Every structure is written in structure tokens, then in C-alpha cells.
Coordinates of C-alpha atoms and ligand atoms in Angstrom, one line a residue:
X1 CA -36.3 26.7 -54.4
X2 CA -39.8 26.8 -52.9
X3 CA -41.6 23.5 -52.3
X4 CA -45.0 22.6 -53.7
X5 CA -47.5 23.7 -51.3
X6 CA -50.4 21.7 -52.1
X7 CA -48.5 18.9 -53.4
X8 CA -49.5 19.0 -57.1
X9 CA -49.2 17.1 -59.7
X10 CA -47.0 16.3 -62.5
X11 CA -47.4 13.6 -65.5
X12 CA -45.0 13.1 -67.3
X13 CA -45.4 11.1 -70.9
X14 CA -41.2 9.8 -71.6
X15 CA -39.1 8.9 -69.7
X16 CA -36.2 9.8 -71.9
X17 CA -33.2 12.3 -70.7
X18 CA -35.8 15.2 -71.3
X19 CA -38.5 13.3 -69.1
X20 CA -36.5 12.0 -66.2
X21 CA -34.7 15.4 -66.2
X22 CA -37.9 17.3 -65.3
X23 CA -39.4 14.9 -63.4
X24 CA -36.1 14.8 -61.2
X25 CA -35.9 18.5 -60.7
X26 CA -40.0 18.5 -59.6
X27 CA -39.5 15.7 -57.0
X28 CA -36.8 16.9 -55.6
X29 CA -38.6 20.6 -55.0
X30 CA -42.0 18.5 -53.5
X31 CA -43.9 18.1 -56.1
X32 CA -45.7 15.1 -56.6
X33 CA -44.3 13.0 -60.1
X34 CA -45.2 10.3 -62.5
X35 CA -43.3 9.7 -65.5
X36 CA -44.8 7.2 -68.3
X37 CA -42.3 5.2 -70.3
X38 CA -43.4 2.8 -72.7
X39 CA -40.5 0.9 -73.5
X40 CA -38.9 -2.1 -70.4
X41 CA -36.6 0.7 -69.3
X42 CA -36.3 4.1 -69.7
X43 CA -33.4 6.3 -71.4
X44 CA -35.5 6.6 -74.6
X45 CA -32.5 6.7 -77.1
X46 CA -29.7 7.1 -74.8
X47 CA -29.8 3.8 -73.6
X48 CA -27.4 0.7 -72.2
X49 CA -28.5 -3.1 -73.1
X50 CA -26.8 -5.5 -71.4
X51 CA -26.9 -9.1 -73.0
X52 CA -24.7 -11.7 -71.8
X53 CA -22.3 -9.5 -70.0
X54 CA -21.8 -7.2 -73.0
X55 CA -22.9 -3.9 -72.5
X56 CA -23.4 -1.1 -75.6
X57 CA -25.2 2.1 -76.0
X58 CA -28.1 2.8 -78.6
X59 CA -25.4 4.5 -80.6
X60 CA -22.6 6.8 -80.1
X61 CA -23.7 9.1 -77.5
X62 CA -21.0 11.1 -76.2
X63 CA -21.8 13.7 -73.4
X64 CA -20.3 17.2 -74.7
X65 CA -22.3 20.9 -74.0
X66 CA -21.2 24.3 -74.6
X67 CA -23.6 25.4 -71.9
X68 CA -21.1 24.9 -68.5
X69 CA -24.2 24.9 -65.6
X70 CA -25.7 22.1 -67.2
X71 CA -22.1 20.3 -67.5
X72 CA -21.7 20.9 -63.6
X73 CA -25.0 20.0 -62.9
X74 CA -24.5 16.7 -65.0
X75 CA -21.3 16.1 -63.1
X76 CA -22.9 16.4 -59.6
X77 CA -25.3 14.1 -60.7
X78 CA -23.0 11.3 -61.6
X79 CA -20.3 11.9 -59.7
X80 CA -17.2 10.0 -60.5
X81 CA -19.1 7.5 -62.0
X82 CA -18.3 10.2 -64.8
X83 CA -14.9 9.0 -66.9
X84 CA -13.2 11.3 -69.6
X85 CA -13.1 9.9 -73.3
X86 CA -10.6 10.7 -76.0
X87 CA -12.4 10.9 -79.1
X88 CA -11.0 9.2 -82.8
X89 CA -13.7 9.9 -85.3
X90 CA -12.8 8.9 -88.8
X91 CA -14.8 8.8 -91.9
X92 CA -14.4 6.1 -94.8
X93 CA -14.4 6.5 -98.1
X94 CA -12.8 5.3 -102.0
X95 CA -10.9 2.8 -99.8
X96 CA -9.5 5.4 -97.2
X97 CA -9.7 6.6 -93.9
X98 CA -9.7 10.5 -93.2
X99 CA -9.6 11.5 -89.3
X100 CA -12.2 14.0 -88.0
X101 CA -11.5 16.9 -87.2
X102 CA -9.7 17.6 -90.4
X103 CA -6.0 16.5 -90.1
X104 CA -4.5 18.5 -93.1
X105 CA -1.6 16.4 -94.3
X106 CA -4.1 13.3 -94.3
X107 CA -7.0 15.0 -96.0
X108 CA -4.4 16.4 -98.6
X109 CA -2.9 13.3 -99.4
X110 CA -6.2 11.2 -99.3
X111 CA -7.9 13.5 -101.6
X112 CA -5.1 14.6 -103.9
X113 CA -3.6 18.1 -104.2
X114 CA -5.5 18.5 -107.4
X115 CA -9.0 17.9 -105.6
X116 CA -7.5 19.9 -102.5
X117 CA -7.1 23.0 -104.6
X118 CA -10.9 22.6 -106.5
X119 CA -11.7 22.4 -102.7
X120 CA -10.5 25.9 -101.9
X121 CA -11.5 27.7 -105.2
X122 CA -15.0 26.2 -104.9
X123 CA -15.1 27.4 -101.3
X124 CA -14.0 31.0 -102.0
X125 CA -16.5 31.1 -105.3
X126 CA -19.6 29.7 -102.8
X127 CA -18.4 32.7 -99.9
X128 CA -18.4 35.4 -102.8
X129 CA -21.5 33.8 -104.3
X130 CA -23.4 33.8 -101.2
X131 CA -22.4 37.4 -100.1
X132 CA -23.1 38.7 -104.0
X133 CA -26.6 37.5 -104.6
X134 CA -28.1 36.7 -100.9
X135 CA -29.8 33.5 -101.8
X136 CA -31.9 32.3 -99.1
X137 CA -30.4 29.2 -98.5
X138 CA -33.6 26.4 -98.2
X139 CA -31.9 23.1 -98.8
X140 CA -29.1 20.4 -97.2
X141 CA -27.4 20.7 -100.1
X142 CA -27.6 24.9 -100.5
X143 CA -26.1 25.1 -96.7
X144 CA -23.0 22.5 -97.2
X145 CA -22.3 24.6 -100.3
X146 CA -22.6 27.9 -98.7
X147 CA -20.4 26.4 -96.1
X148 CA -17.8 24.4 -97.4
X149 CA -18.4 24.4 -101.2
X150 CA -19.3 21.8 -104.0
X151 CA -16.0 19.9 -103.7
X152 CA -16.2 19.0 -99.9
X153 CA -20.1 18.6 -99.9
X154 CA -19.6 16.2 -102.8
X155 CA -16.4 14.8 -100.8
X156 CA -17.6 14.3 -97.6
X157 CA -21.3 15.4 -96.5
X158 CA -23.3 14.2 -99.6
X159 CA -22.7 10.7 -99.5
X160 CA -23.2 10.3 -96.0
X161 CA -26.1 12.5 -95.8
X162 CA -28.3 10.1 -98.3
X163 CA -27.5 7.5 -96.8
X164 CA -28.8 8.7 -93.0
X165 CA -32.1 10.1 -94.7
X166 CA -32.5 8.0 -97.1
X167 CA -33.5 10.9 -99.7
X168 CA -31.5 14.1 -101.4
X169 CA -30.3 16.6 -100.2
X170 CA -31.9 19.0 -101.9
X171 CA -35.3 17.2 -100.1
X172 CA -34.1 17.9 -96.9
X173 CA -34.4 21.6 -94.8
X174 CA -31.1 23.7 -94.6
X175 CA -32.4 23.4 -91.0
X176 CA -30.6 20.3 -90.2
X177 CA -26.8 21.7 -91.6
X178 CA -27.2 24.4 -88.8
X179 CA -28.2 22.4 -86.1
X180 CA -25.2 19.5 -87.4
X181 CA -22.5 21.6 -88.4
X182 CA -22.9 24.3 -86.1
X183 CA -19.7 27.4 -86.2
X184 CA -17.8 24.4 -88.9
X185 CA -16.6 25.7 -92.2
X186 CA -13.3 25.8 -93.9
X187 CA -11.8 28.7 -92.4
X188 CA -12.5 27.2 -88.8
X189 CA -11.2 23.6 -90.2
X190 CA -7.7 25.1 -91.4
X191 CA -7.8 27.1 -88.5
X192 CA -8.2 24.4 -85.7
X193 CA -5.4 22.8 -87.7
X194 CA -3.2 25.5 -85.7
X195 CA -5.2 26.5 -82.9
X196 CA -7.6 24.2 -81.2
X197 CA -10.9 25.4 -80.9
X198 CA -13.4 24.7 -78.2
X199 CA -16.5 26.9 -79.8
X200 CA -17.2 24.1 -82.3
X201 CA -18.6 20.9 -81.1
X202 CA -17.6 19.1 -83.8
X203 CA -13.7 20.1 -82.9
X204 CA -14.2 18.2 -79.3
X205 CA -11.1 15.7 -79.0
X206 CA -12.1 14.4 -75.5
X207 CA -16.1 14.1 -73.9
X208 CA -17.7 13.1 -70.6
X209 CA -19.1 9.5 -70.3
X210 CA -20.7 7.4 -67.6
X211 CA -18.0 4.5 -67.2
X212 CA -21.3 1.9 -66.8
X213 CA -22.6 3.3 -70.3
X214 CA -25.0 5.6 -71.6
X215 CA -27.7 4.5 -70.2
X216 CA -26.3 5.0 -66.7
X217 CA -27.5 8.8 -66.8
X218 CA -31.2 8.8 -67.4
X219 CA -31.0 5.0 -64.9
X220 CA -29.7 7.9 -62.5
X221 CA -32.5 10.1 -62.7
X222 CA -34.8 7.7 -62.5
X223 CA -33.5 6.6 -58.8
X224 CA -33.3 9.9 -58.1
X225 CA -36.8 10.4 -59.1
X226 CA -38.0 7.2 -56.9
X227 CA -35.7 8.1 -54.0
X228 CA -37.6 11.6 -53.9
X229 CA -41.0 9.7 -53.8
X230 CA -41.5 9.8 -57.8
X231 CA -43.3 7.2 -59.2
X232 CA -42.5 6.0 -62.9
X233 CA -44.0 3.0 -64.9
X234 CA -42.2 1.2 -67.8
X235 CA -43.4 -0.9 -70.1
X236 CA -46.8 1.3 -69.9
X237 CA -48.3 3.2 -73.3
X238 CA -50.1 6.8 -73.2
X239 CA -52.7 5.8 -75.3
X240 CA -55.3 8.7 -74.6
X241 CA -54.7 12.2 -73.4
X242 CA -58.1 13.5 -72.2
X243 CA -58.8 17.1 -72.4
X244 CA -61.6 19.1 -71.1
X245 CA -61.5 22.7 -72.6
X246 CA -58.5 24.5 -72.1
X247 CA -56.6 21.8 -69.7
X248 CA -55.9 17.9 -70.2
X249 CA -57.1 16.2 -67.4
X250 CA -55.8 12.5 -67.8
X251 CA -53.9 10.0 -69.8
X252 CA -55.2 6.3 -70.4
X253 CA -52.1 4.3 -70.4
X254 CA -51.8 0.4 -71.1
X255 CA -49.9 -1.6 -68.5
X256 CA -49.5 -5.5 -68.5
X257 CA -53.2 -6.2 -69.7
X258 CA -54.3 -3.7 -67.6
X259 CA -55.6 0.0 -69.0
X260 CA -55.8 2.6 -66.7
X261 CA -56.4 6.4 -66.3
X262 CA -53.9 8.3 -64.7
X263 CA -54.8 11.9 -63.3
X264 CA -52.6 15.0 -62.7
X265 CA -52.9 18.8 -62.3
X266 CA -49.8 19.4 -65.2
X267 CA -48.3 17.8 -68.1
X268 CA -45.1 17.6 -69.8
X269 CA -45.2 15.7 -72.9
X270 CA -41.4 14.3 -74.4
X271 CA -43.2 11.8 -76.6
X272 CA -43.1 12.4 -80.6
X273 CA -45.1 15.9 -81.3
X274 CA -47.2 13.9 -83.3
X275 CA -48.4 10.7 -81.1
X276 CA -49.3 13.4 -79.2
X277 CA -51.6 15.2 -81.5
X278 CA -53.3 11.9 -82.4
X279 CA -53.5 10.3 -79.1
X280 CA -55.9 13.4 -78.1
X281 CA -59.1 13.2 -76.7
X282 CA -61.5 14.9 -77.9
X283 CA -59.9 14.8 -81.3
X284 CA -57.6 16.9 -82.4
X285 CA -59.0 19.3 -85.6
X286 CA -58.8 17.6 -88.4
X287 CA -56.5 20.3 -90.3
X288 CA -54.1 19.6 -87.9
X289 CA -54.4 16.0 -87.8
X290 CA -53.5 16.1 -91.5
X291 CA -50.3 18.3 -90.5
X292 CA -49.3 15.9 -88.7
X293 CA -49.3 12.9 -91.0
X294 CA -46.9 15.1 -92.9
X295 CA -44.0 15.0 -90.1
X296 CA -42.0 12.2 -90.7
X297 CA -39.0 10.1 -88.8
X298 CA -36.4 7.8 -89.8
X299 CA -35.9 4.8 -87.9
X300 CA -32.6 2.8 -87.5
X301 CA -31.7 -0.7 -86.9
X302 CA -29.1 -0.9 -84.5
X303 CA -26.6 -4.5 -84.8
X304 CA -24.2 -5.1 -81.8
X305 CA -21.7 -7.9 -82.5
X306 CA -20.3 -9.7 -79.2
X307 CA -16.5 -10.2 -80.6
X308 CA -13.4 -12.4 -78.5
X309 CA -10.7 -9.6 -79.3
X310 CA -10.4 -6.9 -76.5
X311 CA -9.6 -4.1 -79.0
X312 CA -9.9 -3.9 -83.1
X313 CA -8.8 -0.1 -83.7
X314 CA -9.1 3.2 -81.5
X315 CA -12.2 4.6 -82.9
X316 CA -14.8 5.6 -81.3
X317 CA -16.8 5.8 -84.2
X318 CA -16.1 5.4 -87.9
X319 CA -18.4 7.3 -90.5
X320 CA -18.9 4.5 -92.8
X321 CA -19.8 6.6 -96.4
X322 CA -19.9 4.0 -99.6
X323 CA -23.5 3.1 -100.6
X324 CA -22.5 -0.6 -101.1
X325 CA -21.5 -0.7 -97.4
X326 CA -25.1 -1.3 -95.1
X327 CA -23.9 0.8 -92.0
X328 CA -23.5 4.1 -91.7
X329 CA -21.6 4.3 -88.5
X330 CA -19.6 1.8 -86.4
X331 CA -18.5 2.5 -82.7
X332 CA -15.9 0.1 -80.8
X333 CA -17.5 0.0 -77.1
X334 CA -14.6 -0.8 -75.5
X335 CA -13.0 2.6 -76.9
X336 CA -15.4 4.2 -74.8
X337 CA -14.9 2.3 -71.3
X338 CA -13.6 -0.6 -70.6
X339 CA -15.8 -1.6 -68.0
X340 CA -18.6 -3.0 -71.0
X341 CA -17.5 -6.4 -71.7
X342 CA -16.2 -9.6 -70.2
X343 CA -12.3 -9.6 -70.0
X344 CA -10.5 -10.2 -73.7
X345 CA -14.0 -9.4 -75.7
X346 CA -15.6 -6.0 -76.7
X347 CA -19.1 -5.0 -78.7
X348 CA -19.2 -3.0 -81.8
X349 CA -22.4 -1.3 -83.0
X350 CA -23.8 -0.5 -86.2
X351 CA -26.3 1.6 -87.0
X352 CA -28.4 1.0 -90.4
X353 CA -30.9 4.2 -91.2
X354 CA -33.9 2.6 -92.5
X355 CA -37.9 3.2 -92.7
X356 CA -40.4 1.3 -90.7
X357 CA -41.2 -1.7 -92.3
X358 CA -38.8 -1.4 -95.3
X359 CA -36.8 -4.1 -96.7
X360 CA -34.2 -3.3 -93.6
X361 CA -36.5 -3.2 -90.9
X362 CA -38.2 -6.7 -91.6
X363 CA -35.1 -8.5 -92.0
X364 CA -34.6 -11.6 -89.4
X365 CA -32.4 -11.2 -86.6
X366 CA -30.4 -13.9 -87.8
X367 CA -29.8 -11.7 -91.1
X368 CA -29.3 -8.8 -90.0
X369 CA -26.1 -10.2 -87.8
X370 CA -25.6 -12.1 -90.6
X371 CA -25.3 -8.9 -93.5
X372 CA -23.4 -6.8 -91.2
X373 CA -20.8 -9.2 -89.7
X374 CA -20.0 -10.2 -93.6
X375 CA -19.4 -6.9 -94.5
X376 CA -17.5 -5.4 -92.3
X377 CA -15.2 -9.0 -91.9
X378 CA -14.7 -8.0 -96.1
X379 CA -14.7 -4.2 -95.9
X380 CA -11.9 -4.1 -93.0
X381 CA -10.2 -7.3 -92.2
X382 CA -10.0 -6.2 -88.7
X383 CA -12.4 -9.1 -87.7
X384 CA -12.2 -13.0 -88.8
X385 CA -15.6 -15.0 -88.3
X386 CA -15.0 -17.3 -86.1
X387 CA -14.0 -14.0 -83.6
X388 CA -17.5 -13.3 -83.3
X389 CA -19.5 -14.9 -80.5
X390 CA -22.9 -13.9 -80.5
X391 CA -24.7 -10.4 -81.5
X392 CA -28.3 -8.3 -80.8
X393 CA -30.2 -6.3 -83.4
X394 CA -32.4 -3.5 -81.4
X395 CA -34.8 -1.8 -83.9
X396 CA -35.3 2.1 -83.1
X397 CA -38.9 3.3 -84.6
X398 CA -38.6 7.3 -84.7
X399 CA -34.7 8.1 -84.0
X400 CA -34.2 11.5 -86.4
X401 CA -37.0 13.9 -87.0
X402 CA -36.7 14.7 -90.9
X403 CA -36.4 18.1 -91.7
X404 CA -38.6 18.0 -95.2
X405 CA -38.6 21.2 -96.9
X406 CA -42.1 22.5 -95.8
X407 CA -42.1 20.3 -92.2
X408 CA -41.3 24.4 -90.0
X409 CA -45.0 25.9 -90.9
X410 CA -46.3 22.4 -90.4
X411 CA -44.8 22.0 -87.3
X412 CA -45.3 26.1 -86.0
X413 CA -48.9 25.6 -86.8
X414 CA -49.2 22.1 -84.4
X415 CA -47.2 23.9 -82.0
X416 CA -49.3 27.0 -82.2
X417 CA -52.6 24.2 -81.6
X418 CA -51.3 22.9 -78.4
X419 CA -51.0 25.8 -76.7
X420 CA -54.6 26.0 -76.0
X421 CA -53.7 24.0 -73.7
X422 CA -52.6 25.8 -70.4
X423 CA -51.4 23.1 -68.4
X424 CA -49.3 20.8 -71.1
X425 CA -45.5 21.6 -72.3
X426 CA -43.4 19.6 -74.7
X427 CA -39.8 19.2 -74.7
X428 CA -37.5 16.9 -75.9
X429 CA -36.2 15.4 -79.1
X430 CA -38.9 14.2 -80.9
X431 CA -41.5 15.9 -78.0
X432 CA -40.8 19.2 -80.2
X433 CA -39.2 17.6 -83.3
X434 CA -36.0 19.3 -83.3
X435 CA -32.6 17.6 -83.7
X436 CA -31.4 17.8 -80.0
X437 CA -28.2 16.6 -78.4
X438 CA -28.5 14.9 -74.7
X439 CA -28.1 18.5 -73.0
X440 CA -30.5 20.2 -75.5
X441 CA -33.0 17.4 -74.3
X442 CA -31.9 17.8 -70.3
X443 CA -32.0 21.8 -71.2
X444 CA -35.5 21.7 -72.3
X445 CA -36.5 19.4 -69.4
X446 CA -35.6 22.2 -66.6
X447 CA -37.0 24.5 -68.4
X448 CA -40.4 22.8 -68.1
X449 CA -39.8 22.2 -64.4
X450 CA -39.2 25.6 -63.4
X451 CA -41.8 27.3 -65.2
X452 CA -44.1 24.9 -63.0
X453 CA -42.7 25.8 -59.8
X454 CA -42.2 29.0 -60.8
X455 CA -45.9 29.0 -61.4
X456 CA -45.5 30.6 -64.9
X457 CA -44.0 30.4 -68.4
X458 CA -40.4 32.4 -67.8
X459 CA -38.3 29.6 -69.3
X460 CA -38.8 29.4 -73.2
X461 CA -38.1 25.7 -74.0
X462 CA -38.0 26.5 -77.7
X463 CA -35.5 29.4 -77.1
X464 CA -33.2 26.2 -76.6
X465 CA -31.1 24.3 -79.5
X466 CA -31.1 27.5 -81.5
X467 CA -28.1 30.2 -82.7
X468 CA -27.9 31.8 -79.7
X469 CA -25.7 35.2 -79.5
X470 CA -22.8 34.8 -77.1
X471 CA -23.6 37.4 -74.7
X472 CA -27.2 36.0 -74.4
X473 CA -26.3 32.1 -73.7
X474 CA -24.1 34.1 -71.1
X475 CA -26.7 35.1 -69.5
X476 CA -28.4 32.0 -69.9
X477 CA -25.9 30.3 -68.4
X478 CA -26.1 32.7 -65.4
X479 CA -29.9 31.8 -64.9
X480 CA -28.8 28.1 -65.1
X481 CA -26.5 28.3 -62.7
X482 CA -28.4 30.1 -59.7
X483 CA -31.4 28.1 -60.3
X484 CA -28.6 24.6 -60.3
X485 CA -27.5 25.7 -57.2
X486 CA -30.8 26.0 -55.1
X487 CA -31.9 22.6 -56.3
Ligands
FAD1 C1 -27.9 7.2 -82.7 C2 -27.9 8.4 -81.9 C3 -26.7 9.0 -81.4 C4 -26.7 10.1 -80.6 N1 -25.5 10.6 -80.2 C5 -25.5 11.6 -79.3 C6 -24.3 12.1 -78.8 O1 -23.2 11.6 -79.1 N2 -24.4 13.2 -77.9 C7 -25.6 13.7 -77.5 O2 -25.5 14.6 -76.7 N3 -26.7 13.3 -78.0 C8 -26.8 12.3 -78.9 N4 -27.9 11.8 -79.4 C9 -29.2 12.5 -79.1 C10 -29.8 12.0 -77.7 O3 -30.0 10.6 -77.8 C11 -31.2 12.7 -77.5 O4 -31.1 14.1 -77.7 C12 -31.8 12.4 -76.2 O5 -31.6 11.1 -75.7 C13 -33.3 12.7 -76.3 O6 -34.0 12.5 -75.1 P1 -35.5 12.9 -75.1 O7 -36.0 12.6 -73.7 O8 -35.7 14.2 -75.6 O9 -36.2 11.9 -76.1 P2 -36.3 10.3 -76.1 O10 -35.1 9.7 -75.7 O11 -36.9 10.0 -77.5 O12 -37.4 10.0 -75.0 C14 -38.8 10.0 -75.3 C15 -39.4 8.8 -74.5 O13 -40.8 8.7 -74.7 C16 -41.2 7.3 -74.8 N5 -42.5 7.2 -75.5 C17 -42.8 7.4 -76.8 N6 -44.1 7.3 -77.0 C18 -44.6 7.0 -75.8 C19 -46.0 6.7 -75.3 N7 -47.0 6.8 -76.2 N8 -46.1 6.5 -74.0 C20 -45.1 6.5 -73.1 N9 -43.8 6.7 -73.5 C21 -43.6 7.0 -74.8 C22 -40.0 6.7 -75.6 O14 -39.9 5.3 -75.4 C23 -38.8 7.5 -75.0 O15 -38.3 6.8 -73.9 C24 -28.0 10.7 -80.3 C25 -29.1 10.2 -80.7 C26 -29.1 9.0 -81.5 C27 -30.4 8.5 -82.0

């Protein structure tokens, strides 16, 4: 790879996987790199916090990609710091516990035979349905339908789904059943019964994982970064982007008590789409401004209690589905390594969907530990009270980008303003409001630093996270892999 002959340089607003991922592949090919992270550390939502000794990630976050040059390259980063995970997912409902994948005797038997054969007619009816009239499918709720029928949707997506977004699922974009349930539907579910397959990520019975956590990943990039004579500030807000006709020119960021302006010759922006659009200066027009208002996040409250018992079930994670039941998911740290905790203890994390300031959000610390320890102590019995030693709540403001029914024109149309811009890119999760996994995110971020060192706009970062053809992620793949190797 060529190195940066004048030295330019990059800004980089995040300093999330997407952020630290292009920042690391620009240092390390010359080029001169800053990275702005507002939060203590960096990570973004694939994070570590340690308290006390107990260590536990910002959520499940399990390292899986289709896409084998980015799993190499991810591998060569962390070496074998890297441990392999055996997955047990199971979702809860009525009472039960049904494993994930599909394990047909239990599903059978859990849901009755009588509600087992509704499933299958209903499925059949939705296939000849779909292929009879064509419907364009705009909803959640039309895509689970089209793709498993009314019987499962109602058995086991609807419930779960409200309770993550906090609205129907005939509110929410069909979008988001694509980009979730990618290659599942019942055939491939009775199917992997027999044969295992590896094209569906939901299907994956074992994942990657740094043995320190989560968080271990983007801490790696970040000393990478530094090592290559980077530069990145936490704890320090972009508060103004500065443009001057067609380039941005600067970014005002807070530090301590300090303000300051911080120059570059590119920028790569991973923060949410729309801080960026309103942190702009000169203002942004005020027809897009109002677009903007209209994209909307849900935020999560995430409550890890410290527990003296090494081990409480093999889970990994636990879809948690009744409505009476605060949490939506629950993952067992020491399931995932057991390097987390202090011998003969382990965390477990729940996650609570919620909305900024709602009734969720505002409740005390003390509370929160409080709600979530008493319900899962009645719910499962796995845990007694005076077991628990200690807990954290970490609140998450923007963790999902909601797919609302209208939000792809809104969003084209902001995307389609920024790019009179010729020296800014977005990436990332939020940075381009689609629902990305970690390697989507780490993806999007070499795209972004190639196209600067390539000096032009070859790699599409919203060609990624999207039904690809085979043949053409292939090819991809191919790209990835020539370009991995020369950095
Ligand atoms: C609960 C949960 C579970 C997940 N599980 C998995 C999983 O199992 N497997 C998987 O592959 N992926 C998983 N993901 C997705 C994964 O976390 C993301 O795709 C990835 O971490 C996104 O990285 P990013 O850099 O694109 O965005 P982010 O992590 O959001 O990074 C953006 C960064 O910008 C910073 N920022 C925002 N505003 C400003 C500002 N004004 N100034 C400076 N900095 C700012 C933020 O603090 C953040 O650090 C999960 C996500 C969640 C929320």
C-alpha cells in the first residue's frame, strides 16, 4: 500500500469499531490520524467495563462474519487473544424455554402438536399468498409473515419485537426483518434440523471472542492507532463541524473545560447521521434539518449484577419474551470466558429497551438493580438474594436506529445532502443509520480508508450490510483480501 506523501490528514468523529478501524488502517499506511470519542473510552457499543474485578460487555456481542478476509484480518489483529465460544441461545416464553436454532422435538413439544401443525399450514398459505398476489411487503409484521407465517410471528418474533422497539410491528420498516433474519425461514429451520448450515447467521453454534471481553477489540485498535503515531482523545465532544463550500474544514470539540478546533484535510464521520447534520456549521438547510428530527433511536439501559456463584445455566443469552418481565435479554458473562470475574463469581447483564428520559431511563441506580434482580430471582430461581454482591446500570442513549415506515426517503434525501461535501464519508452503525453487526461496522471503516489512500471513491460503504449475490461478495471478498494483505 502506498504511503501518504504529504502526510495528510484524517479526523475522525467515533471512535467506535467503525472509527478505530479506519483510523488504524490510515496510520498504519502514513497518514496522519485523529479520532474523536466522546465517551471515557472508546468501543462505542462494543465495549468492556470493568468494576470491582467483574468484567461484562455492553451486551451480547459475539464476533461472527460471512465475509472470511475480514475474519482473517480480525484474527491477525488479536491474535490468540482470540478464544472460540459455543453458543446456547434460548428464548422464554408461557413458562418455557425453546433453544435457538430450532431444536424440533423441543419446539414440538413446547408449543403442542396442534399449534405445530397451524404453524406449517399458515406457513405454506403465507408462501402461496406471497407468490399469488406479489404484495410489496412494507411492514415488520408483513416480512415475519411472508417468512414464517402468522403462527410463528405470533409465537415467537411478535412479542419480542414490541418489546425491543417499543411500538408495532406494523410501525416498523420490513427493513429491519431482512437485515435480522437474514436467509431464516421455515424450510431453512427444518432443514438445519438435519444438515447444519453455515449460510445463516442466525444457525452459528460456536463465534470468535476476545478472552479479555468485547471491548478488547476496538482497545486493540486504538493501541495500534497510537503505536502508529495516531492520536485519539476521549472524553472529548464534536460539537461543530465547520464547512466552507464544498469541504469541512474543522471540528470544535469540548475537552475537560477546554473547547478547541481541530483541523484536517479529510473526514470520516461514525457519529449518529443526524448529530451530524445538526452539529453543522453553516447550518444545515432547514428541509433537511426537519428530516432529521424524524430519525429516531431507541436507547437501552443495561443492568449487570455482580453474583457469588461461578455458573447459573449455559446460556449465553436468553431471549426473555413476556411483557410482565422488564428485560429483554440476559447473557451469563462467564459463558462467554472465564477470564471476566473473580474466582467463584460471574456477571449477568440485562438489557431493558427504553426511550430517553422515559419512565425506565430516569429510574435510580439503586432501582433499577433493585427491579431487575427481583425479577429474575422470581422468574427463574436460578439466583437467591443474598448471592448477589453488588451491580452497575450503564445507560446507552442511541443503541438501534428505528426503521419507521417512511425513515429510507428521509434518510436517502440526508445522505444525498452530505455529499456536497467532497472530503466527508460516514460509516458505521448509527454514522449511516443502518442496523450493522461488528464486521458490517469494521467493513464500512476500510472502506473509508481506502478510498482516501486510494485517492478516490472505489469502495461503496453503502454497498455493505445489504443482500449481496453470492458471486459478487465473492468477489468482494477477493478485493478484501489483496488489499488485507498489503496492509
Ligand atoms: C446490545 C447490542 C448487542 C450487539 N451484539 C452484536 C453481536 O453479537 N455481534 C455483532 O457483530 N454486533 C453486535 N452489535 C452491533 C455492534 O455493537 C455495532 O455494529 C458496532 O459496535 C458499531 O460500531 P460503530 O463504530 O459503527 O458505531 P458506535 O459503536 O456507535 O461508535 C460511534 C462512536 O461515536 C461516538 N460519538 C457519538 N457522538 C459523538 C460526538 N458528538 N463526538 C465524538 N464522539 C461521538 C460514540 O460515543 C461512539 O463511540 C450489538 C449491538 C448492541 C447495541
Amino acid at each position: 500500500m502506498t504511503k501518504n506523501p504529504k502526510r495528510q490528514k484524517a479526523v475522525i468523529l467515533g471512535g467506535g469499531l467503525a472509527g478505530l478501524t479506519a483510523g488504524y488502517t490510515l496510520a498504519k499506511a502514513g497518514w496522519q490520524v485523529e479520532v474523536i470519542e466522546a465517551q471515557e473510552q472508546v468501543g462505542g457499543l462494543a465495549r468492556t467495563i470493568e468494576v470491582n474485578g467483574f468484567r461484562f460487555d455492553t451486551g451480547p456481542h459475539r464476533w461472527f462474519t460471512k465475509n472470511e478476509s475480514i475474519n482473517k484480518w480480525m484474527h491477525k489483529l488479536l491474535g490468540k487473544e482470540i478464544i472460540q465460544v459455543p453458543r446456547l441461545t434460548r428464548i422464554y416464553f408461557d413458562g418455557k424455554f425453546f433453544y435457538y436454532p430450532i431444536r424440533l422435538m423441543n419446539a414440538l413439544l413446547g408449543i403442542g402438536p396442534a399449534k405445530a401443525v397451524q404453524a406449517v399450514i399458515d406457513y405454506f398459505l403465507a408462501r402461496v399468498r406471497s407468490r399469488i398476489f406479489a404484495r410489496k411487503l412494507l411492514t415488520m409484521e408483513d416480512g415475519y409473515i411472508s417468512q414464517f407465517g402468522k403462527t410463528l410471528y405470533e409465537t415467537f418474533f411478535r412479542r419480542y419485537s414490541e418489546k425491543l422497539w417499543g411500538i408495532p410491528c406494523n410501525k416498523v420498516s420490513v427493513d429491519w426483518v431482512g437485515q435480522r433474519t437474514r436467509g431464516l425461514n421455515i424450510l431453512t429451520i427444518i432443514k438445519d434440523v438435519f444438515v447444519k448450515s453455515k449460510n445463516v447467521v442466525s444457525f452459528v453454534d460456536e463465534f470468535s471472542y476476545p478472552v479479555s471481553g468485547i471491548g478488547r477489540f476496538p482497545d486493540k485498535l486504538a493501541e495500534e492507532i497510537k503505536k502508529a503515531g495516531g492520536k485519539i482523545y476521549t472524553s472529548t465532544e464534536a460539537l461543530k463541524i465547520n464547512s466552507l463550500g464544498k469541504r469541512i474544514v474543522s471540528v470544535e470539540v469540548k475537552t475537560g473545560d477546554k473547547q478547541i478546533i481541530i483541523e484536517g484535510d479529510h473526514f470520516i464521520s461514525t457519529i449518529p447521521i443526524s448529530d451530524l447534520i445538526t452539529r453543522l456549521s453553516p447550518k444545515a438547510e432547514n428541509k433537511i434539518l426537519s428530516l432529521t428530527k424524524k430519525l429516531q433511536y431507541r436507547d437501552e439501559l443495561q443492568v449487570a449484577l455482580f453474583v457469588k456463584k461461578s455458573h447459573l445455566t449455559d446460556d449465553t443469552w436468553i431471549y426473555v419474551h413476556p411483557k410482565e418481565i422488564p428485560f429483554m435479554r440476559v447473557m451469563e458473562m462467564d459463558n462467554w470466558s472465564k477470564n471476566l470475574s473473580p474466582s467463584g463469581t460471574t456477571a449477568v447483564v440485562f438489557e431493558i429497551a427504553c426511550n430517553y428520559g422515559d419512565n425506565w431511563w430516569r429510574k435510580s441506580d439503586q432501582e433499577a438493580l433493585e427491579t431487575v434482580s427481583k425479577a429474575y430471582i422470581r422468574e427463574f430461581g436460578w439466583l437467591k438474594k443474598d448471592e448477589v454482591v453488588g451491580g452497575y446500570v450503564h445507560r446507552v442513549k442511541k443503541e438501534y436506529p428505528v426503521y419507521h415506515l417512511t425513515y429510507k426517503e428521509d434518510l436517502d434525501r440526508i445522505k444525498k445532502y452530505l455529499k456536497k461535501f467532497d472530503n466527508l464519508q460516514i460509516c458505521g452503525r448509527n454514522g449511516t443509520f443502518r442496523y450493522n453487526n461488528m464486521d458490517h461496522s469494521v467493513e464500512m471503516g476500510l472502506y473509508a480508508a481506502w478510498n482516501l489512500i486510494e485517492g478516490r471513491q472505489k469502495y461503496d460503504i453503502e454497498s455493505v450490510n445489504i443482500e449481496r449475490e453470492y458471486l459478487e461478495e465473492k468477489k468482494i471478498e477477493k478485493i478484501e483480501d489483496e488489499k488485507l494483505d498489503e496492509s
